[in-house]
Short mmCIF file of C-alpha atoms in Angstrom, two decimals:
data_model
loop_
_atom_site.label_atom_id
_atom_site.label_comp_id
_atom_site.label_asym_id
_atom_site.label_seq_id
_atom_site.Cartn_x
_atom_site.Cartn_y
_atom_site.Cartn_z
CA MET D 621 -0.76 -0.49 -0.61
CA ALA D 622 0.66 3.74 -0.25
CA LEU D 623 0.05 6.74 0.61
CA ILE D 624 1.46 9.31 -2.15
CA HIS D 625 2.34 13.30 -1.43
CA HIS D 626 3.21 13.88 -5.28
CA PRO D 627 1.55 13.58 -7.66
CA VAL D 628 -2.18 14.80 -5.88
CA VAL D 629 -4.58 17.60 -6.59
CA ASP D 630 -5.91 20.69 -4.35
CA LYS D 631 -9.78 21.90 -4.04
CA ASN D 632 -9.69 22.95 -8.13
CA GLY D 633 -8.18 20.25 -9.22
CA ASP D 634 -4.94 22.12 -9.40
CA THR D 635 -1.72 18.98 -9.39
CA ILE D 636 0.22 19.73 -5.98
CA THR D 637 2.41 17.55 -3.32
CA ALA D 638 0.43 17.58 -0.27
CA ALA D 639 2.71 18.06 3.82
CA VAL D 640 3.10 14.63 5.12
CA THR D 641 0.72 14.36 8.73
CA SER D 642 2.25 13.15 11.71
CA LEU D 643 -1.49 11.16 12.27
CA ASP D 644 -1.51 9.87 9.05
CA LEU D 645 1.55 8.02 9.92
CA HIS D 646 1.15 6.25 12.55
CA ASP D 647 -3.47 5.25 12.50
CA ILE D 648 -2.41 4.50 8.38
CA ALA D 649 0.57 1.56 10.37
CA ARG D 650 -2.09 0.98 12.31
CA ALA D 651 -4.61 -0.02 10.11
CA SER D 652 -2.28 -1.70 8.28
CA LYS D 653 -1.03 -4.30 10.82
CA THR D 654 -4.33 -4.94 11.94
CA TYR D 655 -4.92 -6.79 8.12
CA GLY D 656 -1.61 -7.69 7.67
CA VAL D 657 -0.10 -5.40 4.65
CA ASP D 658 3.77 -6.57 3.73
CA THR D 659 4.67 -2.71 3.55
CA PHE D 660 3.58 0.38 3.87
CA TYR D 661 4.99 3.07 1.72
CA VAL D 662 5.24 6.60 2.32
CA VAL D 663 6.29 9.30 -0.56
CA THR D 664 6.91 12.88 -1.01
CA PRO D 665 9.51 14.73 -2.61
CA LEU D 666 9.77 17.94 -0.72
CA GLU D 667 13.35 16.36 1.84
CA ASP D 668 12.48 18.47 4.52
CA GLN D 669 8.44 15.46 5.06
CA GLN D 670 11.74 13.34 3.78
CA VAL D 671 13.23 14.50 7.73
CA LEU D 672 9.94 14.62 9.34
CA VAL D 673 9.27 10.66 8.12
CA GLU D 674 12.77 9.62 9.27
CA ARG D 675 11.74 11.09 12.52
CA ILE D 676 8.99 10.15 13.65
CA ILE D 677 10.01 5.93 12.34
CA GLY D 678 13.05 6.96 14.37
CA HIS D 679 11.94 7.76 17.76
CA TRP D 680 9.04 5.03 17.22
CA VAL D 681 11.01 2.12 15.97
CA THR D 682 14.26 2.25 17.66
CA GLY D 683 13.62 5.31 20.14
CA ALA D 684 12.32 6.46 22.52
CA GLY D 685 9.10 5.66 21.58
CA ALA D 686 9.95 1.34 21.14
CA LYS D 687 9.95 1.14 24.83
CA TYR D 688 7.00 2.82 25.28
CA ASN D 689 4.86 0.98 22.81
CA PRO D 690 6.14 -1.22 21.35
CA ASP D 691 2.44 -1.92 19.82
CA ARG D 692 3.42 1.19 18.17
CA GLN D 693 5.90 0.52 17.14
CA ALA D 694 5.77 -3.39 15.55
CA ALA D 695 2.85 -0.91 13.31
CA LEU D 696 5.87 2.09 12.16
CA SER D 697 7.39 -0.89 12.17
CA LEU D 698 5.63 -1.05 7.94
CA ILE D 699 6.63 2.78 7.26
CA ARG D 700 8.81 2.55 3.62
CA LEU D 701 9.22 5.98 2.71
CA MET D 702 10.16 6.91 -1.19
CA PRO D 703 10.82 9.88 -3.04
CA SER D 704 8.71 8.64 -5.63
CA LEU D 705 5.31 6.02 -7.07
CA GLN D 706 8.53 4.97 -9.29
CA ASP D 707 10.70 4.15 -6.93
CA VAL D 708 7.60 2.36 -5.66
CA LEU D 709 7.24 0.56 -8.26
CA ALA D 710 10.97 0.14 -8.89
CA GLU D 711 10.90 -2.25 -5.96
CA MET D 712 8.30 -3.89 -5.61
CA GLU D 713 9.29 -5.47 -9.42
CA THR D 714 12.95 -5.42 -8.13
CA ALA D 715 11.15 -7.69 -5.12
CA ALA D 716 8.80 -9.77 -6.37
CA GLY D 717 10.46 -10.37 -10.36
CA GLN D 718 6.99 -9.17 -11.74
CA LYS D 719 5.14 -5.59 -11.64
CA PRO D 720 2.76 -5.45 -8.75
CA ARG D 721 -0.99 -4.75 -10.83
CA VAL D 722 -2.09 -1.44 -9.35
CA VAL D 723 -5.06 -0.27 -7.85
CA VAL D 724 -6.35 3.88 -7.08
CA THR D 725 -9.06 4.67 -4.68
CA SER D 726 -10.79 8.03 -5.31
CA ALA D 727 -13.71 9.43 -3.79
CA ARG D 728 -15.66 9.80 -6.94
CA THR D 729 -16.74 7.29 -9.42
CA GLY D 730 -15.60 5.97 -11.86
CA LYS D 731 -16.95 4.68 -15.93
CA SER D 732 -14.05 1.47 -15.17
CA ASP D 733 -15.04 0.78 -11.56
CA ILE D 734 -14.32 -2.72 -10.52
CA SER D 735 -16.06 -3.42 -6.51
CA TYR D 736 -13.89 -4.70 -3.79
CA ASP D 737 -14.87 -9.12 -4.44
CA ALA D 738 -13.13 -8.41 -7.84
CA ILE D 739 -10.65 -6.96 -5.76
CA ARG D 740 -10.34 -9.85 -2.80
CA GLU D 741 -10.56 -12.09 -5.11
CA LEU D 742 -7.62 -11.25 -7.00
CA ALA D 743 -5.07 -11.23 -4.26
CA GLY D 744 -5.93 -14.66 -4.48
CA ASP D 745 -2.64 -14.86 -7.05
CA GLN D 746 0.84 -14.52 -6.81
CA ARG D 747 0.95 -10.96 -8.83
CA PRO D 748 1.72 -8.26 -5.77
CA ILE D 749 -1.01 -6.16 -5.32
CA LEU D 750 -0.62 -1.82 -4.79
CA LEU D 751 -3.09 -0.54 -3.13
CA LEU D 752 -2.79 4.19 -4.18
CA PHE D 753 -4.34 5.81 -2.22
CA GLY D 754 -3.90 9.78 -2.47
CA THR D 755 -3.76 12.45 0.69
CA ALA D 756 -5.43 16.62 -0.26
CA TRP D 757 -7.73 16.75 -2.65
CA GLY D 758 -6.62 13.09 -3.70
CA LEU D 759 -4.04 11.72 -6.57
CA ALA D 760 -3.29 12.90 -9.55
CA PRO D 761 -5.06 12.17 -13.86
CA GLU D 762 -2.27 10.61 -14.99
CA VAL D 763 -1.48 8.10 -11.42
CA MET D 764 -5.70 7.16 -12.40
CA LYS D 765 -5.14 7.17 -15.61
CA ALA D 766 -1.68 4.43 -15.42
CA ALA D 767 -3.39 2.45 -12.86
CA ASP D 768 -4.79 -1.16 -13.92
CA TYR D 769 -7.39 -1.26 -11.44
CA ARG D 770 -9.77 1.96 -10.06
CA LEU D 771 -10.94 0.33 -7.32
CA ALA D 772 -15.24 1.88 -6.67
CA PRO D 773 -15.18 5.13 -4.34
CA ILE D 774 -16.85 3.43 -0.72
CA SER D 775 -20.39 4.71 -0.26
CA GLY D 776 -22.08 5.61 3.23
CA ASN D 777 -26.23 5.85 2.97
CA GLY D 778 -25.88 8.81 1.45
CA ALA D 779 -24.05 11.30 -1.44
CA TYR D 780 -21.42 12.28 1.81
CA ASN D 781 -18.06 11.78 0.12
CA HIS D 782 -15.49 13.24 2.36
CA LEU D 783 -13.61 10.51 4.57
CA ALA D 784 -10.50 11.23 6.47
CA VAL D 785 -8.12 9.70 3.77
CA ARG D 786 -7.09 7.78 7.42
CA SER D 787 -11.25 6.65 7.57
CA ALA D 788 -11.13 5.32 3.65
CA VAL D 789 -8.08 3.54 4.06
CA SER D 790 -9.83 1.47 7.09
CA ILE D 791 -12.02 1.00 5.82
CA ILE D 792 -11.23 -0.56 2.08
CA LEU D 793 -8.34 -1.73 4.22
CA ASP D 794 -11.40 -4.15 6.21
CA ARG D 795 -13.38 -5.09 3.26
CA LEU D 796 -10.83 -5.80 1.00
CA MET D 797 -8.76 -8.35 3.79
CA GLY D 798 -11.32 -7.62 6.45
CA THR D 799 -11.92 -12.23 7.86
CA GLN D 800 -14.45 -11.50 9.97
CA ARG D 801 -17.91 -9.47 9.84
CA MET R 1262 -23.37 7.45 18.70
CA ALA R 1263 -21.21 9.26 21.69
CA LEU R 1264 -17.69 9.03 21.85
CA ILE R 1265 -16.68 8.43 25.36
CA HIS R 1266 -14.10 10.85 27.15
CA HIS R 1267 -14.54 9.34 30.91
CA PRO R 1268 -15.20 6.94 31.91
CA VAL R 1269 -12.82 5.13 30.16
CA VAL R 1270 -9.47 3.21 31.46
CA ASP R 1271 -5.85 3.75 31.19
CA LYS R 1272 -3.34 0.80 29.49
CA ASN R 1273 -2.75 0.04 33.72
CA GLY R 1274 -6.53 -0.68 33.35
CA ASP R 1275 -6.76 2.64 35.81
CA THR R 1276 -10.41 5.05 35.34
CA ILE R 1277 -9.18 8.14 33.93
CA THR R 1278 -10.31 11.06 31.61
CA ALA R 1279 -8.90 11.17 28.49
CA ALA R 1280 -8.36 14.39 27.05
CA VAL R 1281 -9.80 15.35 24.00
CA THR R 1282 -8.24 15.11 20.37
CA SER R 1283 -9.27 17.30 18.06
CA LEU R 1284 -8.80 14.87 14.69
CA ASP R 1285 -11.63 12.35 16.89
CA LEU R 1286 -14.02 14.99 16.60
CA HIS R 1287 -13.33 16.03 12.81
CA ASP R 1288 -12.27 12.44 11.19
CA ILE R 1289 -14.75 10.69 14.07
CA ALA R 1290 -17.91 13.69 12.33
CA ARG R 1291 -16.98 13.23 8.51
CA ALA R 1292 -17.87 9.27 9.03
CA SER R 1293 -20.49 9.78 10.25
CA LYS R 1294 -21.60 11.97 8.05
CA THR R 1295 -20.91 9.71 5.37
CA TYR R 1296 -23.02 6.52 7.50
CA GLY R 1297 -25.90 8.91 8.16
CA VAL R 1298 -24.88 8.80 12.61
CA ASP R 1299 -27.73 11.52 13.91
CA THR R 1300 -26.41 12.31 16.53
CA PHE R 1301 -22.31 12.96 17.98
CA TYR R 1302 -22.36 12.25 20.96
CA VAL R 1303 -19.00 14.12 22.16
CA VAL R 1304 -18.30 13.10 25.89
CA THR R 1305 -16.24 14.68 29.38
CA PRO R 1306 -17.00 16.47 32.32
CA LEU R 1307 -13.84 18.68 32.19
CA GLU R 1308 -14.22 22.58 31.35
CA ASP R 1309 -11.76 23.27 29.57
CA GLN R 1310 -11.53 20.63 27.46
CA GLN R 1311 -15.36 21.52 26.88
CA VAL R 1312 -13.41 24.38 25.43
CA LEU R 1313 -11.98 23.39 23.27
CA VAL R 1314 -14.84 21.52 22.20
CA GLU R 1315 -17.05 23.95 22.04
CA ARG R 1316 -13.90 26.03 19.82
CA ILE R 1317 -13.72 24.15 17.66
CA ILE R 1318 -17.38 23.37 16.90
CA GLY R 1319 -17.65 27.42 16.42
CA HIS R 1320 -15.02 27.34 13.75
CA TRP R 1321 -16.51 25.11 11.70
CA VAL R 1322 -20.48 24.97 12.30
CA THR R 1323 -20.93 29.27 12.40
CA GLY R 1324 -17.45 30.91 11.94
CA ALA R 1325 -14.79 31.05 9.89
CA GLY R 1326 -14.01 27.26 8.24
CA ALA R 1327 -17.84 26.85 7.32
CA LYS R 1328 -17.07 29.33 4.47
CA TYR R 1329 -13.73 27.75 3.74
CA ASN R 1330 -15.17 24.76 3.60
CA PRO R 1331 -19.39 23.60 3.72
CA ASP R 1332 -18.58 19.93 3.49
CA ARG R 1333 -16.67 20.41 6.71
CA GLN R 1334 -19.84 22.52 8.99
CA ALA R 1335 -21.37 19.77 7.83
CA ALA R 1336 -20.08 17.06 9.17
CA LEU R 1337 -18.99 19.32 12.66
CA SER R 1338 -23.11 20.00 12.61
CA LEU R 1339 -23.28 16.45 13.74
CA ILE R 1340 -21.45 16.99 17.37
CA ARG R 1341 -22.95 17.36 20.11
CA LEU R 1342 -21.77 18.45 24.03
CA MET R 1343 -22.33 16.45 26.38
CA PRO R 1344 -20.49 16.59 29.57
CA SER R 1345 -21.55 12.44 31.00
CA LEU R 1346 -23.43 9.46 29.47
CA GLN R 1347 -26.32 9.78 31.38
CA ASP R 1348 -26.72 12.83 30.00
CA VAL R 1349 -26.77 11.23 27.09
CA LEU R 1350 -28.81 8.59 27.98
CA ALA R 1351 -32.13 11.07 29.25
CA GLU R 1352 -32.08 12.99 25.90
CA MET R 1353 -32.23 10.15 24.13
CA GLU R 1354 -34.70 9.15 26.53
CA THR R 1355 -36.85 12.78 25.64
CA ALA R 1356 -36.72 12.55 22.09
CA ALA R 1357 -37.77 9.57 21.93
CA GLY R 1358 -40.39 8.30 24.56
CA GLN R 1359 -38.24 5.73 25.05
CA LYS R 1360 -34.53 4.33 25.92
CA PRO R 1361 -31.78 3.09 23.39
CA ARG R 1362 -30.61 0.23 23.75
CA VAL R 1363 -26.33 0.94 24.37
CA VAL R 1364 -24.14 -1.32 22.66
CA VAL R 1365 -20.18 -1.10 23.48
CA THR R 1366 -17.57 -1.36 21.64
CA SER R 1367 -13.87 -2.65 22.48
CA ALA R 1368 -10.28 -4.68 21.47
CA ARG R 1369 -10.49 -7.16 23.37
CA THR R 1370 -12.94 -9.76 22.32
CA GLY R 1371 -16.15 -10.33 25.86
CA LYS R 1372 -18.22 -13.80 26.05
CA SER R 1373 -20.93 -12.42 25.17
CA ASP R 1374 -20.18 -10.29 22.11
CA ILE R 1375 -22.68 -9.91 19.20
CA SER R 1376 -22.30 -10.37 15.15
CA TYR R 1377 -22.50 -6.99 13.09
CA ASP R 1378 -25.70 -8.54 11.07
CA ALA R 1379 -27.37 -8.89 14.83
CA ILE R 1380 -26.42 -5.26 15.25
CA ARG R 1381 -28.10 -4.16 11.86
CA GLU R 1382 -31.38 -6.68 12.81
CA LEU R 1383 -31.74 -4.11 15.51
CA ALA R 1384 -31.39 -1.40 13.50
CA GLY R 1385 -34.68 -2.45 11.64
CA ASP R 1386 -36.96 -1.45 14.32
CA GLN R 1387 -37.99 1.76 16.03
CA ARG R 1388 -35.49 2.17 19.56
CA PRO R 1389 -32.76 3.73 18.53
CA ILE R 1390 -29.24 2.55 19.02
CA LEU R 1391 -26.54 4.38 21.20
CA LEU R 1392 -22.80 3.00 19.52
CA LEU R 1393 -20.48 3.80 22.31
CA PHE R 1394 -16.19 3.64 21.63
CA GLY R 1395 -14.16 5.17 24.80
CA THR R 1396 -10.79 6.87 23.95
CA ALA R 1397 -7.58 6.14 26.09
CA TRP R 1398 -7.42 1.96 27.38
CA GLY R 1399 -11.81 1.99 26.35
CA LEU R 1400 -14.35 2.15 27.72
CA ALA R 1401 -14.65 1.42 31.79
CA PRO R 1402 -15.61 -1.81 33.55
CA GLU R 1403 -19.33 -0.44 34.42
CA VAL R 1404 -19.53 1.60 31.38
CA MET R 1405 -19.20 -2.18 29.41
CA LYS R 1406 -21.65 -4.07 31.80
CA ALA R 1407 -24.57 -1.66 31.83
CA ALA R 1408 -24.37 -2.29 27.96
CA ASP R 1409 -27.14 -3.80 26.73
CA TYR R 1410 -25.39 -5.42 23.89
CA ARG R 1411 -21.24 -6.06 23.20
CA LEU R 1412 -20.70 -5.32 19.82
CA ALA R 1413 -17.68 -8.27 18.75
CA PRO R 1414 -13.74 -6.36 18.09
CA ILE R 1415 -12.72 -5.93 14.57
CA SER R 1416 -9.97 -8.83 13.26
CA GLY R 1417 -7.91 -7.75 10.87
CA ASN R 1418 -6.51 -10.99 9.72
CA GLY R 1419 -3.97 -11.91 12.98
CA ALA R 1420 -3.03 -11.00 16.34
CA TYR R 1421 -2.65 -7.57 16.54
CA ASN R 1422 -6.12 -4.88 17.67
CA HIS R 1423 -4.64 -1.39 18.03
CA LEU R 1424 -6.51 0.85 15.60
CA ALA R 1425 -6.49 3.89 16.28
CA VAL R 1426 -10.65 4.64 17.40
CA ARG R 1427 -10.57 7.22 14.85
CA SER R 1428 -10.43 3.85 12.24
CA ALA R 1429 -12.41 1.59 14.22
CA VAL R 1430 -15.14 4.24 14.12
CA SER R 1431 -15.12 4.50 10.42
CA ILE R 1432 -15.05 0.62 10.04
CA ILE R 1433 -17.94 -0.35 12.40
CA LEU R 1434 -19.84 2.15 10.97
CA ASP R 1435 -18.89 1.46 7.69
CA ARG R 1436 -20.25 -2.94 8.82
CA LEU R 1437 -23.27 -1.66 10.30
CA MET R 1438 -24.42 1.00 7.82
CA GLY R 1439 -22.88 0.65 4.76
CA THR R 1440 -24.62 -0.16 1.51
CA GLN R 1441 -22.52 -1.45 -1.18
CA ARG R 1442 -19.41 -3.36 -1.06
#
């Protein structure tokens, strides 16, 4: 799974680089650990943001936080910092010997949306899956277009579709990888 | 639904009053709005914490934030600040003419856990349901004991059960009130 801070869009649809939110790292790492995600890639090209991510990981994985809260250590150990999505794809391809299937997420409906059940079935074979989440107002159009699959948006029971990315990741991991209902 | 800051337990099982986390209010209000929750009760007996909650609501519901982000306004409008769980119960009983069914949540398994499907069925009748979430290390034992139902914990695909309360609320609302999978 990867949380993308660039390229994402802002309120007006312009491509930006979003700031890293500390709580995104914590909440999403904990959800990743809960649902058995192998690696939680945090993608940002900005050096000062990379320093921030490294500092958080350092504190909780190898520093004082690890002793204080081993459960948090177990979760944040899943984080791997990457400068770009291309680097994530290259690393996954090298590790698995084949390109991952890229699944993008969005709060909006698209023409080619596929269901949660369909993705669960895909997960049955050997080829790894990379699930992408965008910060700010979502993944940039070129990332959406280049993906292999586009997951249907989370629908509650109305038109409101403004979940925090932390909530969206939690719900989607539960739908895709949860075992008991 | 109610997010309880007292009485909850700490790491050692002692009863405490947890501090209000601003992002809990935002994320849980957005999830509540997504899934059609009527009221998101924020329960804290501490006056300084009540001031904090009122300030957040004021900014986003009637202040500058309302214009800046109407979607956030729509979500945070669901928040109702209460000094105690007893006050929540009294208000709900007055409004509905009958006591609500109280459903508690926990990260740990209990003897009398009931399933998500069973709660979905309960929601079919007229009697309102109050779903309780605890901050810190969870709801105090007396709250757990006094409840009508105890919901089964969220299981991922391992033993790790340390989700953020923001994630747990999102997943549980999706399991109980989500319409499409």
